[in-house]
């Protein structure tokens, strides 16, 4: 079997830790080897991909039963010229420690191979043997011939041979032979370790640090290491414990001391000098170039046309039906750019600047420049406004960064930095400019300087915000419309930051102050003298957003009725906005408000609208994460797990690019709940990440989701004690932004633990909170009341409450669990047929929504009820009198009372009497049920007799 690793064994769109995936792969291979009596495995890949680490997994996994004997040996580069040196090393590694062999050229490989086969099989009478051979590429030629003869002769004789090799395989090598043979033998495996993908690097980071890193960090790590497993691990090793503790509130992980040989450069280094230069041109271009452009560039640079050689070597390739030349792999291009001679690279960019147009030409011009000059300054001033107007913020930002690398004049640098920072603040990506803070502080004092510093410091979550400095700036009388606009925006940010702080008491005052500044300040960008500030002048939209955040303050303060009353009007105003980023910002708090009032369907619709806007708006909102979190949360509660999964996947892609950094943690909590319910993956990694939510002190949406995730896991495991402990976490009652589903879980746990007095007190509290500060997203009040009544022996009350509870079907999972409890109630109160029907509906609901974790127990309850009913009725059938059996057989044939009386020569009254007795004894509600019962009983008896005979 040939497979490309990684990803072959994984589930799409789930961050799979490559270490865990490799362990799983090894386990599967070993299971097949044990079943088939051995086999052959080749694990290969470029240097640094982790073949040695992979082989070690075989040694570890082989210790589990049936525990075959393991021999692990590595070939040595120094010994590759000594005949039979590896075979000697192999046999003396535990196979035949007393083997007396003097290798020389006179020994025939066949004779040595036969002796090796005898010695290896001699130790396989009991347990089998696993032989792990690393660095196969260094085995001496004589030993290779021995192994080629030996491998097929120990095949499927309780011997598993595992080989590790570095690619590319030399012609005629053992690695090449094994790679060619694997597809033709079902028992053989060929695992090629490819460079790590970005998703796998992200998964490694979660496993290593307990938190996620940004995708741009994963991309950078992949480019620096060539996707090398060992390279990424070595960089991770340098992150300190203190840095790890702050990763969930930072934008980039530290990447330092990178001194690695990129494994992807091997094919490039084997090229002729001319072909290497061609590869450098293609790589430095960083975009596809036409064949003619490449030819012209090479000619102007005095480089021979060696593109054919580079294509044959597999480092570049043709695309667009031969019209364009591109790198074979972006990682190879990145590696080549890193090793290219700086002087030659500069010449390449200068040439390409004249052969390309637009952004590409500008980029090459700045890359090829030796110093800052008036022409570049003029070029920049002409390009940036047009790029911004076209929405090409990333391109403009990149060009400004290049200009900064060249500029040394303080005045020019100041203007470049101001333009770059304003550009990134506009794009809600201020974290990309944090490295410029120190230099900005050296600028001459001005309102604009203070604005830049205070806005950038918003992104330094781990540092104390300079509130006094902010208030001082706001107290300075504005002398120009530009200063008034800057102060209005800072007041707006002050209100938003107050929402995200532990102290919300002044939130309403700050919202009111911001509204006044917007109302009294500039109303149109044309009123400003500095056009670069025009984006902050949107007063009416900002006032609407503040109105929406005002609703958040109300519901956090428990003013639910007021929230309900204003929500429709605020939503109508927000929906009337054009498709701009601030529309998403308005919808996010309104979705939060809808959840707080118990209107989950409205919250789901609002969040869906906000998420769909991301593909249509030009620019980024402040609330980049909350819409995805609310959409995932509502979808999870509504049993729409596929939709929840898609929202969480999208959230993971942007969670390190939004100021709402808490979305990384709430998203992890929801992911843990989803995995616990659907059993797609072990949720423990996400639980560890979500645990850091307790470190955030402000009232973010879903602050209790880490508790809910742990509670879901405990409920799946039917661990009432754990559930009670989880929902009694200190401080949980102080959370304001919550629907208090944890109280639902706690009440159920108390009932299961027979603490009925505590449960009754809590359920009474929930009845008072209902629809105000507690909502039935995780199960109804009637469900709890039914279980409590059942525990107290109040059968009639329990019966009524269960029926009321099952009328609420908006939340499929709680409904199904309610039905399971009701089924058990019916079974214990003498209604077995109704119990089976209810169990069937519960199982069907769980199957429909994909709640796989709950299905085994539900099916067990259903099967148990069926078996119980069959057993009870079999006993009842056996207890029937002979005459009743005769009547029952006639009933099964569909006879009427008159026909029964005529067949048995009895009166109609007697026939009716027997029929009534039969239905009563068999606990049936109609005569039509007698036939199926008798047929099932007959089939069951026949099966039992057949089993006994067998």
mmCIF file of C-alpha atoms in Angstrom, residues 401-583:
data_model
loop_
_atom_site.group_PDB
_atom_site.id
_atom_site.type_symbol
_atom_site.label_atom_id
_atom_site.label_comp_id
_atom_site.label_asym_id
_atom_site.label_seq_id
_atom_site.Cartn_x
_atom_site.Cartn_y
_atom_site.Cartn_z
ATOM 1 C CA UNK A 401 7.458 48.885 4.360
ATOM 2 C CA UNK A 402 9.986 48.647 1.515
ATOM 3 C CA UNK A 403 10.247 52.421 1.438
ATOM 4 C CA UNK A 404 10.910 52.474 5.188
ATOM 5 C CA UNK A 405 13.780 50.010 4.753
ATOM 6 C CA UNK A 406 15.401 52.482 2.354
ATOM 7 C CA UNK A 407 14.534 55.864 3.863
ATOM 8 C CA UNK A 408 16.967 57.373 6.352
ATOM 9 C CA UNK A 409 15.814 61.013 6.397
ATOM 10 C CA UNK A 410 13.874 61.565 9.689
ATOM 11 C CA UNK A 411 11.196 63.725 8.071
ATOM 12 C CA UNK A 412 10.594 61.217 5.285
ATOM 13 C CA UNK A 413 10.539 58.324 7.733
ATOM 14 C CA UNK A 414 7.993 60.127 9.892
ATOM 15 C CA UNK A 415 5.613 60.626 6.977
ATOM 16 C CA UNK A 416 6.065 57.049 5.764
ATOM 17 C CA UNK A 417 5.348 55.663 9.251
ATOM 18 C CA UNK A 418 2.279 57.869 9.704
ATOM 19 C CA UNK A 419 0.923 56.725 6.349
ATOM 20 C CA UNK A 420 1.707 53.057 7.058
ATOM 21 C CA UNK A 421 0.151 53.063 10.533
ATOM 22 C CA UNK A 422 -2.981 54.930 9.431
ATOM 23 C CA UNK A 423 -3.354 52.475 6.582
ATOM 24 C CA UNK A 424 -3.181 49.464 8.907
ATOM 25 C CA UNK A 425 -5.420 51.057 11.548
ATOM 26 C CA UNK A 426 -7.968 51.610 8.807
ATOM 27 C CA UNK A 427 -7.690 47.924 7.894
ATOM 28 C CA UNK A 428 -8.039 46.926 11.604
ATOM 29 C CA UNK A 429 -4.527 45.478 11.464
ATOM 30 C CA UNK A 430 -2.686 47.781 13.819
ATOM 31 C CA UNK A 431 -0.833 44.800 15.311
ATOM 32 C CA UNK A 432 1.311 44.742 12.162
ATOM 33 C CA UNK A 433 2.818 48.107 13.139
ATOM 34 C CA UNK A 434 3.608 47.506 16.809
ATOM 35 C CA UNK A 435 7.306 47.382 15.939
ATOM 36 C CA UNK A 436 7.091 51.094 15.029
ATOM 37 C CA UNK A 437 5.780 52.296 18.393
ATOM 38 C CA UNK A 438 9.180 53.201 19.792
ATOM 39 C CA UNK A 439 10.025 55.388 16.788
ATOM 40 C CA UNK A 440 6.588 57.048 16.800
ATOM 41 C CA UNK A 441 7.193 58.128 20.405
ATOM 42 C CA UNK A 442 10.189 60.172 19.137
ATOM 43 C CA UNK A 443 8.022 62.234 16.768
ATOM 44 C CA UNK A 444 7.397 65.884 17.674
ATOM 45 C CA UNK A 445 4.383 66.248 20.019
ATOM 46 C CA UNK A 446 1.054 66.489 18.178
ATOM 47 C CA UNK A 447 -2.498 65.229 18.388
ATOM 48 C CA UNK A 448 -1.759 62.873 15.487
ATOM 49 C CA UNK A 449 1.257 61.352 17.258
ATOM 50 C CA UNK A 450 -0.868 60.721 20.374
ATOM 51 C CA UNK A 451 -3.590 59.220 18.221
ATOM 52 C CA UNK A 452 -1.180 56.747 16.609
ATOM 53 C CA UNK A 453 0.371 55.727 19.929
ATOM 54 C CA UNK A 454 -2.955 55.308 21.733
ATOM 55 C CA UNK A 455 -4.520 53.342 18.872
ATOM 56 C CA UNK A 456 -1.558 50.974 18.568
ATOM 57 C CA UNK A 457 -1.478 50.375 22.317
ATOM 58 C CA UNK A 458 -4.990 48.971 22.073
ATOM 59 C CA UNK A 459 -3.341 45.906 20.530
ATOM 60 C CA UNK A 460 -0.909 45.436 23.451
ATOM 61 C CA UNK A 461 -3.340 43.410 25.525
ATOM 62 C CA UNK A 462 -0.693 42.182 27.963
ATOM 63 C CA UNK A 463 0.367 45.717 28.886
ATOM 64 C CA UNK A 464 -1.484 48.261 31.014
ATOM 65 C CA UNK A 465 -3.291 50.703 28.771
ATOM 66 C CA UNK A 466 -2.298 54.404 29.256
ATOM 67 C CA UNK A 467 -5.747 55.600 30.330
ATOM 68 C CA UNK A 468 -4.435 58.844 31.832
ATOM 69 C CA UNK A 469 -2.667 59.695 28.613
ATOM 70 C CA UNK A 470 -5.873 59.051 26.668
ATOM 71 C CA UNK A 471 -7.958 61.236 28.985
ATOM 72 C CA UNK A 472 -5.336 63.980 28.769
ATOM 73 C CA UNK A 473 -5.583 63.991 24.974
ATOM 74 C CA UNK A 474 -9.381 64.160 25.132
ATOM 75 C CA UNK A 475 -9.267 67.148 27.496
ATOM 76 C CA UNK A 476 -7.201 69.272 25.082
ATOM 77 C CA UNK A 477 -9.463 71.692 23.180
ATOM 78 C CA UNK A 478 -9.431 70.829 19.490
ATOM 79 C CA UNK A 479 -8.287 73.661 17.207
ATOM 80 C CA UNK A 480 -8.979 72.084 13.816
ATOM 81 C CA UNK A 481 -11.538 69.695 12.304
ATOM 82 C CA UNK A 482 -8.722 67.126 12.020
ATOM 83 C CA UNK A 483 -8.106 67.222 15.783
ATOM 84 C CA UNK A 484 -11.843 67.041 16.487
ATOM 85 C CA UNK A 485 -12.095 63.959 14.284
ATOM 86 C CA UNK A 486 -9.136 62.322 16.035
ATOM 87 C CA UNK A 487 -10.641 63.010 19.475
ATOM 88 C CA UNK A 488 -14.049 61.691 18.403
ATOM 89 C CA UNK A 489 -12.460 58.470 17.212
ATOM 90 C CA UNK A 490 -10.464 58.096 20.433
ATOM 91 C CA UNK A 491 -13.640 58.642 22.469
ATOM 92 C CA UNK A 492 -15.327 55.982 20.356
ATOM 93 C CA UNK A 493 -12.448 53.596 21.083
ATOM 94 C CA UNK A 494 -12.656 54.497 24.778
ATOM 95 C CA UNK A 495 -16.292 53.356 24.815
ATOM 96 C CA UNK A 496 -15.420 50.086 23.022
ATOM 97 C CA UNK A 497 -12.533 49.408 25.375
ATOM 98 C CA UNK A 498 -14.750 50.060 28.410
ATOM 99 C CA UNK A 499 -16.984 47.234 27.189
ATOM 100 C CA UNK A 500 -13.880 45.055 27.132
ATOM 101 C CA UNK A 501 -12.804 45.935 30.651
ATOM 102 C CA UNK A 502 -13.752 44.580 34.103
ATOM 103 C CA UNK A 503 -15.226 47.968 35.074
ATOM 104 C CA UNK A 504 -18.291 48.771 32.958
ATOM 105 C CA UNK A 505 -19.853 51.327 35.327
ATOM 106 C CA UNK A 506 -18.906 54.288 33.155
ATOM 107 C CA UNK A 507 -19.866 52.638 29.887
ATOM 108 C CA UNK A 508 -23.101 54.580 29.337
ATOM 109 C CA UNK A 509 -21.357 57.892 30.102
ATOM 110 C CA UNK A 510 -18.626 57.124 27.577
ATOM 111 C CA UNK A 511 -21.128 56.107 24.940
ATOM 112 C CA UNK A 512 -22.976 59.392 25.460
ATOM 113 C CA UNK A 513 -19.728 61.384 25.295
ATOM 114 C CA UNK A 514 -18.714 59.692 22.032
ATOM 115 C CA UNK A 515 -22.141 60.417 20.502
ATOM 116 C CA UNK A 516 -21.796 64.108 21.373
ATOM 117 C CA UNK A 517 -18.309 64.339 19.836
ATOM 118 C CA UNK A 518 -19.512 62.679 16.638
ATOM 119 C CA UNK A 519 -22.549 64.934 16.459
ATOM 120 C CA UNK A 520 -20.491 68.104 16.994
ATOM 121 C CA UNK A 521 -17.413 67.072 15.008
ATOM 122 C CA UNK A 522 -16.752 66.889 11.242
ATOM 123 C CA UNK A 523 -19.596 65.317 9.274
ATOM 124 C CA UNK A 524 -17.748 64.679 6.005
ATOM 125 C CA UNK A 525 -14.147 63.737 5.096
ATOM 126 C CA UNK A 526 -13.904 66.845 2.886
ATOM 127 C CA UNK A 527 -13.846 68.988 6.050
ATOM 128 C CA UNK A 528 -10.391 67.611 6.949
ATOM 129 C CA UNK A 529 -7.091 69.002 5.728
ATOM 130 C CA UNK A 530 -5.363 65.594 5.915
ATOM 131 C CA UNK A 531 -7.085 63.248 3.468
ATOM 132 C CA UNK A 532 -5.385 60.263 5.104
ATOM 133 C CA UNK A 533 -7.776 60.687 8.072
ATOM 134 C CA UNK A 534 -10.941 60.640 5.979
ATOM 135 C CA UNK A 535 -11.805 57.069 6.934
ATOM 136 C CA UNK A 536 -12.462 58.022 10.576
ATOM 137 C CA UNK A 537 -15.193 60.529 9.641
ATOM 138 C CA UNK A 538 -18.372 58.419 9.524
ATOM 139 C CA UNK A 539 -20.320 60.024 12.399
ATOM 140 C CA UNK A 540 -23.824 58.657 11.757
ATOM 141 C CA UNK A 541 -22.606 55.078 11.361
ATOM 142 C CA UNK A 542 -20.501 55.401 14.534
ATOM 143 C CA UNK A 543 -23.481 56.749 16.493
ATOM 144 C CA UNK A 544 -25.576 53.781 15.333
ATOM 145 C CA UNK A 545 -22.853 51.383 16.441
ATOM 146 C CA UNK A 546 -22.751 53.059 19.845
ATOM 147 C CA UNK A 547 -26.541 52.660 20.061
ATOM 148 C CA UNK A 548 -26.067 48.934 19.410
ATOM 149 C CA UNK A 549 -23.423 48.654 22.118
ATOM 150 C CA UNK A 550 -25.754 50.525 24.446
ATOM 151 C CA UNK A 551 -28.100 47.530 24.153
ATOM 152 C CA UNK A 552 -25.249 45.269 25.244
ATOM 153 C CA UNK A 553 -24.809 47.359 28.378
ATOM 154 C CA UNK A 554 -28.510 47.052 29.135
ATOM 155 C CA UNK A 555 -28.700 43.284 28.944
ATOM 156 C CA UNK A 556 -25.445 42.868 30.882
ATOM 157 C CA UNK A 557 -27.084 44.934 33.616
ATOM 158 C CA UNK A 558 -30.122 42.643 33.596
ATOM 159 C CA UNK A 559 -32.443 45.031 31.731
ATOM 160 C CA UNK A 560 -33.852 42.261 29.540
ATOM 161 C CA UNK A 561 -37.269 43.830 28.905
ATOM 162 C CA UNK A 562 -35.702 47.096 27.767
ATOM 163 C CA UNK A 563 -33.415 45.093 25.483
ATOM 164 C CA UNK A 564 -36.404 43.272 23.974
ATOM 165 C CA UNK A 565 -38.225 46.529 23.341
ATOM 166 C CA UNK A 566 -35.444 48.355 21.467
ATOM 167 C CA UNK A 567 -33.959 45.374 19.621
ATOM 168 C CA UNK A 568 -36.326 45.432 16.580
ATOM 169 C CA UNK A 569 -35.768 49.144 15.914
ATOM 170 C CA UNK A 570 -31.979 48.923 16.297
ATOM 171 C CA UNK A 571 -31.914 45.875 14.057
ATOM 172 C CA UNK A 572 -33.938 47.683 11.400
ATOM 173 C CA UNK A 573 -31.506 50.613 11.455
ATOM 174 C CA UNK A 574 -28.487 48.312 11.233
ATOM 175 C CA UNK A 575 -29.980 46.279 8.382
ATOM 176 C CA UNK A 576 -30.594 49.471 6.406
ATOM 177 C CA UNK A 577 -26.872 50.253 6.290
ATOM 178 C CA UNK A 578 -25.029 49.566 3.026
ATOM 179 C CA UNK A 579 -22.661 46.606 2.958
ATOM 180 C CA UNK A 580 -19.775 48.172 4.874
ATOM 181 C CA UNK A 581 -17.644 46.793 7.743
ATOM 182 C CA UNK A 582 -19.462 48.817 10.421
ATOM 183 C CA UNK A 583 -22.691 47.002 9.504
#
